[in-house]
Short mmCIF file of N, CA and C in Angstrom, two decimals:
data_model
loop_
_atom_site.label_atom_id
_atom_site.label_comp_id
_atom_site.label_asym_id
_atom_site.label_seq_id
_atom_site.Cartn_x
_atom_site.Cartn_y
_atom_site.Cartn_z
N UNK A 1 -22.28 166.21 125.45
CA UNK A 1 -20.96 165.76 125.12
C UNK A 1 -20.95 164.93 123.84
N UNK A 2 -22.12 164.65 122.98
CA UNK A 2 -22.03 164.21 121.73
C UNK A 2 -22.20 164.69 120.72
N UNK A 3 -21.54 164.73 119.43
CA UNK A 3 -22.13 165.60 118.33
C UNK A 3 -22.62 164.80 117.33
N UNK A 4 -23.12 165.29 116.33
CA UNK A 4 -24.17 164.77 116.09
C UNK A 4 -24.77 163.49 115.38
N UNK A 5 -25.49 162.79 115.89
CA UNK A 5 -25.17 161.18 115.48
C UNK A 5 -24.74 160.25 116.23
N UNK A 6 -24.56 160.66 117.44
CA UNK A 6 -24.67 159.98 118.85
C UNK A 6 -23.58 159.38 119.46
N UNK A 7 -21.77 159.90 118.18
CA UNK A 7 -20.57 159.35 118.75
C UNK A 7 -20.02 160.55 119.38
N UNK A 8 -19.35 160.42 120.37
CA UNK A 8 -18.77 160.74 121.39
C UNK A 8 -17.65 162.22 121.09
N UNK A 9 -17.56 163.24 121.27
CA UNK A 9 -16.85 164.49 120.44
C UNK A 9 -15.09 163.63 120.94
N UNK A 10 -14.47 164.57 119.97
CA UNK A 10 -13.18 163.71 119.97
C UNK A 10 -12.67 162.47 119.45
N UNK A 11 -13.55 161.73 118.79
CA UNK A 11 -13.32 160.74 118.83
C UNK A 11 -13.23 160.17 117.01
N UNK A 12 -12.43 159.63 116.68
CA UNK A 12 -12.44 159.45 115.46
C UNK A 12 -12.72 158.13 114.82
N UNK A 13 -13.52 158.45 113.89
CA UNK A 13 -13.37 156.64 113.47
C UNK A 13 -12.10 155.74 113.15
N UNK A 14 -10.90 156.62 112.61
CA UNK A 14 -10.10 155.74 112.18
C UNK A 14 -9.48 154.71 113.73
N UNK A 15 -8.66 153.81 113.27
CA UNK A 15 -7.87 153.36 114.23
C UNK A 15 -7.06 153.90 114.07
N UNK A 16 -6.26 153.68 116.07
CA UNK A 16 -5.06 154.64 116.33
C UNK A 16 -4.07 153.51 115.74
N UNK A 17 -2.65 154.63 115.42
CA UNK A 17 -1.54 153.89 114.63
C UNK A 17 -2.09 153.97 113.21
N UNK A 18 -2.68 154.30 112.36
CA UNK A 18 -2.78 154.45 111.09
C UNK A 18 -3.03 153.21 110.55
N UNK A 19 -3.41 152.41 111.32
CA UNK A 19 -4.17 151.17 110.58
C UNK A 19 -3.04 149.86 111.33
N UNK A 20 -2.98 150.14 112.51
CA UNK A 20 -2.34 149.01 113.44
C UNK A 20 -0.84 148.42 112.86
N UNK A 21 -0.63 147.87 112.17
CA UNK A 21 0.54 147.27 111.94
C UNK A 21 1.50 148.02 110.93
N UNK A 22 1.32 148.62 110.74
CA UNK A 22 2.37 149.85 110.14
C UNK A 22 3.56 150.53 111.09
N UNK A 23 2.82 150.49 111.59
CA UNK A 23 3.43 151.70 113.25
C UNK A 23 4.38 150.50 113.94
N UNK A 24 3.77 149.13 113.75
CA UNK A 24 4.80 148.41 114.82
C UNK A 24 6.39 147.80 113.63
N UNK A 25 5.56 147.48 112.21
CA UNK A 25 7.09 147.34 111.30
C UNK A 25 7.87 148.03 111.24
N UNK A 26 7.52 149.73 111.45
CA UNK A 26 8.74 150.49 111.29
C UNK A 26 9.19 150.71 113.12
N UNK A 27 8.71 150.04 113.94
CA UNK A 27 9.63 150.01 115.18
C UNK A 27 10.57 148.32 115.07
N UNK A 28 10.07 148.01 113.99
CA UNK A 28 10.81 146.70 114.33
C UNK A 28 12.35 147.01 113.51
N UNK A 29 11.88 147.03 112.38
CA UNK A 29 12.99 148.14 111.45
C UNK A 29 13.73 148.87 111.77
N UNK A 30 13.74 149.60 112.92
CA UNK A 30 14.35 150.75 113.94
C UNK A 30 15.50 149.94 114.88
N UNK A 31 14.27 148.59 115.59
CA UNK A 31 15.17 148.27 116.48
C UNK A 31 16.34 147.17 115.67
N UNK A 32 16.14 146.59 114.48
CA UNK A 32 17.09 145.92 113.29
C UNK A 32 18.16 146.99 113.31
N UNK A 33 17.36 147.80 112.79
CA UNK A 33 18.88 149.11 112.43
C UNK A 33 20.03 149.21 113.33
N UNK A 34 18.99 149.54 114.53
CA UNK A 34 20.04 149.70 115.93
C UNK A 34 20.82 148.68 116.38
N UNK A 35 20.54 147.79 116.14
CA UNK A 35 21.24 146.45 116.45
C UNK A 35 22.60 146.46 115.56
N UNK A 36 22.04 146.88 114.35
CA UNK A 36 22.99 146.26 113.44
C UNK A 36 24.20 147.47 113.36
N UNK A 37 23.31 148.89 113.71
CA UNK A 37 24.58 149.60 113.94
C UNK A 37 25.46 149.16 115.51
N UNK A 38 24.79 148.96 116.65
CA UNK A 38 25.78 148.54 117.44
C UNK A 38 26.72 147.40 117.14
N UNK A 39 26.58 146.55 115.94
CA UNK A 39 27.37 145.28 115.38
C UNK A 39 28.42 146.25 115.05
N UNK A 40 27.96 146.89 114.02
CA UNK A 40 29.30 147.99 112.92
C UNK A 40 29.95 148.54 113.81
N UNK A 41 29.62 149.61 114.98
CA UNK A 41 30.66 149.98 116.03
C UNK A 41 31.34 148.95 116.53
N UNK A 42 31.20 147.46 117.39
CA UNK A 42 32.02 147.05 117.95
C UNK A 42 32.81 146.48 116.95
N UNK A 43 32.71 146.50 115.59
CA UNK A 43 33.47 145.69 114.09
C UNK A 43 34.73 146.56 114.38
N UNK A 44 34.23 148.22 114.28
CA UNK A 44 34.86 149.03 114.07
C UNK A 44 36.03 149.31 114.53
N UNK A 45 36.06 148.81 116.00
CA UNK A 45 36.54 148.97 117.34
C UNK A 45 38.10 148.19 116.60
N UNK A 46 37.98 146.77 115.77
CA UNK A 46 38.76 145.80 115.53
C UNK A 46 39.28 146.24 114.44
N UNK A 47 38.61 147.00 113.05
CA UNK A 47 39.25 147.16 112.27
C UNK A 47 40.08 148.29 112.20
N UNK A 48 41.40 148.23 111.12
CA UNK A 48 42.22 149.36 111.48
C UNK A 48 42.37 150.17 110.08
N UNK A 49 43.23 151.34 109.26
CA UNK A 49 43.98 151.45 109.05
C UNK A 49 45.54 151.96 109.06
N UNK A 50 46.16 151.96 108.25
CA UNK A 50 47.37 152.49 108.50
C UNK A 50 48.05 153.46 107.23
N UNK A 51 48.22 154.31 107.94
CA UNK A 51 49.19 155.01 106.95
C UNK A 51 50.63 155.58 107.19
N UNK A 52 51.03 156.27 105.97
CA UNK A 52 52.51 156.63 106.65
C UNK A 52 53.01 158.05 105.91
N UNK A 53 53.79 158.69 106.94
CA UNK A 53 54.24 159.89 106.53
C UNK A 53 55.73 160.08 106.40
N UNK A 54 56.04 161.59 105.44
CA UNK A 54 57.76 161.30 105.70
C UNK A 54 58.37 160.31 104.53
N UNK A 55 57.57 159.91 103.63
CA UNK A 55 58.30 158.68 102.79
C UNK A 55 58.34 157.18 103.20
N UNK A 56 57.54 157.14 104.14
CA UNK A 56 57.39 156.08 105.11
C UNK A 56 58.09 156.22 106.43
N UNK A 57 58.87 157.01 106.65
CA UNK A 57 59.73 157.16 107.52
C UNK A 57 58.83 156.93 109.07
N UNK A 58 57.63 157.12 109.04
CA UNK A 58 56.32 157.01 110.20
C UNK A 58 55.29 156.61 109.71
N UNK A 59 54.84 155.53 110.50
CA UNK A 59 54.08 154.36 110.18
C UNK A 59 53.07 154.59 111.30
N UNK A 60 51.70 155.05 111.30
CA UNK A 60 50.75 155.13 112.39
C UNK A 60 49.56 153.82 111.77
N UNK A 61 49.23 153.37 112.88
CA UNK A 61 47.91 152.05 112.84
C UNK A 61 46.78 152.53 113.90
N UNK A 62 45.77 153.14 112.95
CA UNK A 62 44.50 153.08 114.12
C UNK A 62 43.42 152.70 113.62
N UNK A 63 42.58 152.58 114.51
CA UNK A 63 41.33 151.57 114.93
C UNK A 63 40.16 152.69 114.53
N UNK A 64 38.96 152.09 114.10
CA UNK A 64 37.69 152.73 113.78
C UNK A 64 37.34 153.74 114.48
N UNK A 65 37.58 153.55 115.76
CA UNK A 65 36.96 154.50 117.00
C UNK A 65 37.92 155.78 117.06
N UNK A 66 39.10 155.79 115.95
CA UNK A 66 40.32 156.86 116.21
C UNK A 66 41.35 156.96 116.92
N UNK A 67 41.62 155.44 117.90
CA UNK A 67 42.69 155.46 118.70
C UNK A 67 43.71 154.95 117.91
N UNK A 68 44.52 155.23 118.44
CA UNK A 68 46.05 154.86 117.56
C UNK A 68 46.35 153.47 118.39
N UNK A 69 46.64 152.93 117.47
CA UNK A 69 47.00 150.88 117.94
C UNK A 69 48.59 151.13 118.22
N UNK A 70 49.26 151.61 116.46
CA UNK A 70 50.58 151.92 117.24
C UNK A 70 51.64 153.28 115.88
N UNK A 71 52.57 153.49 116.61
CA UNK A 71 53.45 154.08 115.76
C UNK A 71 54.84 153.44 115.76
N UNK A 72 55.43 153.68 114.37
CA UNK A 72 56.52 153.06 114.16
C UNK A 72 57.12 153.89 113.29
N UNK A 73 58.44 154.45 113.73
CA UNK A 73 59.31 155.38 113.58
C UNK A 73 61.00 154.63 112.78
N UNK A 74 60.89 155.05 111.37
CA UNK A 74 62.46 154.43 110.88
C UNK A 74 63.49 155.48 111.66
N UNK A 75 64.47 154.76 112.30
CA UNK A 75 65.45 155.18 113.07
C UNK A 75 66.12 155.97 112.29
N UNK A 76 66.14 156.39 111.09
CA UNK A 76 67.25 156.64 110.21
C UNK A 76 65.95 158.45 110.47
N UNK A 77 65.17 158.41 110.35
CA UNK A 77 64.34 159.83 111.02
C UNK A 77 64.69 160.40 112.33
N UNK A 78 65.02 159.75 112.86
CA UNK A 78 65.34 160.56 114.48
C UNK A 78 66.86 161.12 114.26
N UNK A 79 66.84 162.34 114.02
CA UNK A 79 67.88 163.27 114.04
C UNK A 79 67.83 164.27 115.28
N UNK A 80 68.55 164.32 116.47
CA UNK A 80 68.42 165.24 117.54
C UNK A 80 68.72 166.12 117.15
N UNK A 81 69.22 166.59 115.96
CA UNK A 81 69.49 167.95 115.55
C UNK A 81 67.93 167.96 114.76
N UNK A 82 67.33 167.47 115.03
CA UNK A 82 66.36 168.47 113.87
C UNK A 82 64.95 167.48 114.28
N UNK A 83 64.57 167.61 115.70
CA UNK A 83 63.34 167.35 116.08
C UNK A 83 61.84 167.37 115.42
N UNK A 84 61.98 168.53 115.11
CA UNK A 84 60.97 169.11 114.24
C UNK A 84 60.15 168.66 113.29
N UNK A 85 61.52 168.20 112.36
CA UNK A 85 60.93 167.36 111.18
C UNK A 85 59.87 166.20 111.60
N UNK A 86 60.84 165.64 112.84
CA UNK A 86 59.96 164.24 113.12
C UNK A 86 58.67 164.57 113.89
N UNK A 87 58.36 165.34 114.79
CA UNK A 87 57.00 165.92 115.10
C UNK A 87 56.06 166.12 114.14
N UNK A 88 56.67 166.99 113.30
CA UNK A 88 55.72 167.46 112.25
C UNK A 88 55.61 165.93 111.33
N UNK A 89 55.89 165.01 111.01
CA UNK A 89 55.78 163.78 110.59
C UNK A 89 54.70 162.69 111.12
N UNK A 90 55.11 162.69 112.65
CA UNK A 90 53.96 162.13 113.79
C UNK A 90 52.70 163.20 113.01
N UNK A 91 52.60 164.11 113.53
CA UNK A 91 51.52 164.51 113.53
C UNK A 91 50.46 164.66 111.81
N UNK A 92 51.13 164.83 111.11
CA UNK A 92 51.02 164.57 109.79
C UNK A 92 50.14 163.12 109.50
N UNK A 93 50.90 162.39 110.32
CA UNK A 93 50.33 160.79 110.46
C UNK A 93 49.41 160.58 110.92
N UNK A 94 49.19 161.15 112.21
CA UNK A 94 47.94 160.98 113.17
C UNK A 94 46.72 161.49 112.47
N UNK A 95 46.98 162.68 111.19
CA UNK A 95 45.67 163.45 111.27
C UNK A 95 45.13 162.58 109.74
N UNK A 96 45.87 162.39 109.18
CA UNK A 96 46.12 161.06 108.33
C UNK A 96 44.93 159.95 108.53
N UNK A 97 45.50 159.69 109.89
CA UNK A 97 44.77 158.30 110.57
C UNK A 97 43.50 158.20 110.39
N UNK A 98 43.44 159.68 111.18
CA UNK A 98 41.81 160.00 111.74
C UNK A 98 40.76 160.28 110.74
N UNK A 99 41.69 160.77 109.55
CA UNK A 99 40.71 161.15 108.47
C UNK A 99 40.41 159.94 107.97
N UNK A 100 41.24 158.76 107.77
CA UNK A 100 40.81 157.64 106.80
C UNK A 100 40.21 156.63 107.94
N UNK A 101 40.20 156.70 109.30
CA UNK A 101 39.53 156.36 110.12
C UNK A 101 37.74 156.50 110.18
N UNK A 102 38.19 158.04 110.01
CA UNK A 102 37.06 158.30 109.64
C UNK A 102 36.06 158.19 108.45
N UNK A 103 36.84 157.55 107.21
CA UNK A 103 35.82 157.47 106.47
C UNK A 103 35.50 156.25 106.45
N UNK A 104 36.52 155.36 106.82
CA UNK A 104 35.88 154.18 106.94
C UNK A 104 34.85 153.48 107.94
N UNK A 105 34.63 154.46 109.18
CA UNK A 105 33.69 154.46 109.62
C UNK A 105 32.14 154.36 108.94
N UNK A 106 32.43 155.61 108.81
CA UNK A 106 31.45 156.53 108.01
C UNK A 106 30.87 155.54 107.22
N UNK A 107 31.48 154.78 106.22
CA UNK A 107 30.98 154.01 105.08
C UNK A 107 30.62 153.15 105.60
N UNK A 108 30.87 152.24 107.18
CA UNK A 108 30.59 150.81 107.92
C UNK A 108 29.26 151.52 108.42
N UNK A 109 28.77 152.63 108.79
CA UNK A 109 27.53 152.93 108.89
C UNK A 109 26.85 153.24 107.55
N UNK A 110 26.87 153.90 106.92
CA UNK A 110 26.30 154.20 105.51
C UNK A 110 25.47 152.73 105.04
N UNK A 111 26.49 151.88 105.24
CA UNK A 111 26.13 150.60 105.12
C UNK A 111 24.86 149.95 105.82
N UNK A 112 24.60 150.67 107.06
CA UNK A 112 23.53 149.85 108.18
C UNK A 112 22.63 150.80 107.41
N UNK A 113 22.79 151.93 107.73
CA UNK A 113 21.45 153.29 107.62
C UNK A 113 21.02 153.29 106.61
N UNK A 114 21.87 153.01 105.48
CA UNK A 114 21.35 152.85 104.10
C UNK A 114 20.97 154.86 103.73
N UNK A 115 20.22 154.88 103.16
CA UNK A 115 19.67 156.19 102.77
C UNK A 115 19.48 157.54 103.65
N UNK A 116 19.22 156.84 105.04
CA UNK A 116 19.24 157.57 106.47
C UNK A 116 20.40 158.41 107.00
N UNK A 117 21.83 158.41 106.30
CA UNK A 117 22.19 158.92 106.91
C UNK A 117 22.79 160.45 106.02
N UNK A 118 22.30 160.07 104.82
CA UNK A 118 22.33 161.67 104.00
C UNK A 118 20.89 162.34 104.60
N UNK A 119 20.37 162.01 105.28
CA UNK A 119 19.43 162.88 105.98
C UNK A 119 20.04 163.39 107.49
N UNK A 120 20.99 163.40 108.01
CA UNK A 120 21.83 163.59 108.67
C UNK A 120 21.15 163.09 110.08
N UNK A 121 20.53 161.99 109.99
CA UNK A 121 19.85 161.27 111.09
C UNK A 121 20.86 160.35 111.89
N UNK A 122 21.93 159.74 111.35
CA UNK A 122 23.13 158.84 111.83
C UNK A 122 24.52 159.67 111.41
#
């Protein structure tokens, strides 16, 4: 079971971990990251934006995570003859939301991951 020279087959001289303390900075680094992205999500949770569709006529406010906080509708838009318009307005708004929701996400992580997340790792 030895080859030749009297150490043990399998067995290598180096140390395991690539030289011991390498292997534990980038778990410490990992668990920093993670931390600091769970900070940016619950930030996220609080911050909002808002936009508006229609000429302002619809006013939507949402939160990092994509929920809508609130909508606010100028009365002078609600025409029962002509529903439509104002649906298509809401919804105009909402997708609005989500997109600038979304980038501002996006950038509150970009921020933690740094370089990591054009590697599509975050």
């Amino acid at each position: 079971m030895s080859k030749k020279g009297g150490r043990p087959m399998g067995r290598s001289s180096m140390p395991m971990g690539g030289g011991g303390g390498g292997q534990s900075q980038m778990m410490r680094q990992l668990q920093q990251m993670q931390e600091e992205m769970q900070k940016a999500q619950e930030a996220l949770e609080h911050e909002t934006v808002e936009v508006t569709a229609g000429g302002g006529a619809v006013t939507l406010v949402m939160n990092g995570h994509q929920k809508v906080m609130s909508i606010k509708i100028d009365p002078e838009a609600v025409d029962p003859e002509d529903v439509e318009t104002l649906q298509d307005m809401i919804v105009a708004a909402v997708n609005q939301g989500v997109e600038k929701s979304q980038e501002m996400a996006s950038k509150r992580m970009e921020s933690v991951t740094g370089p990591l997340s054009g590697l599509g790792l975050f």
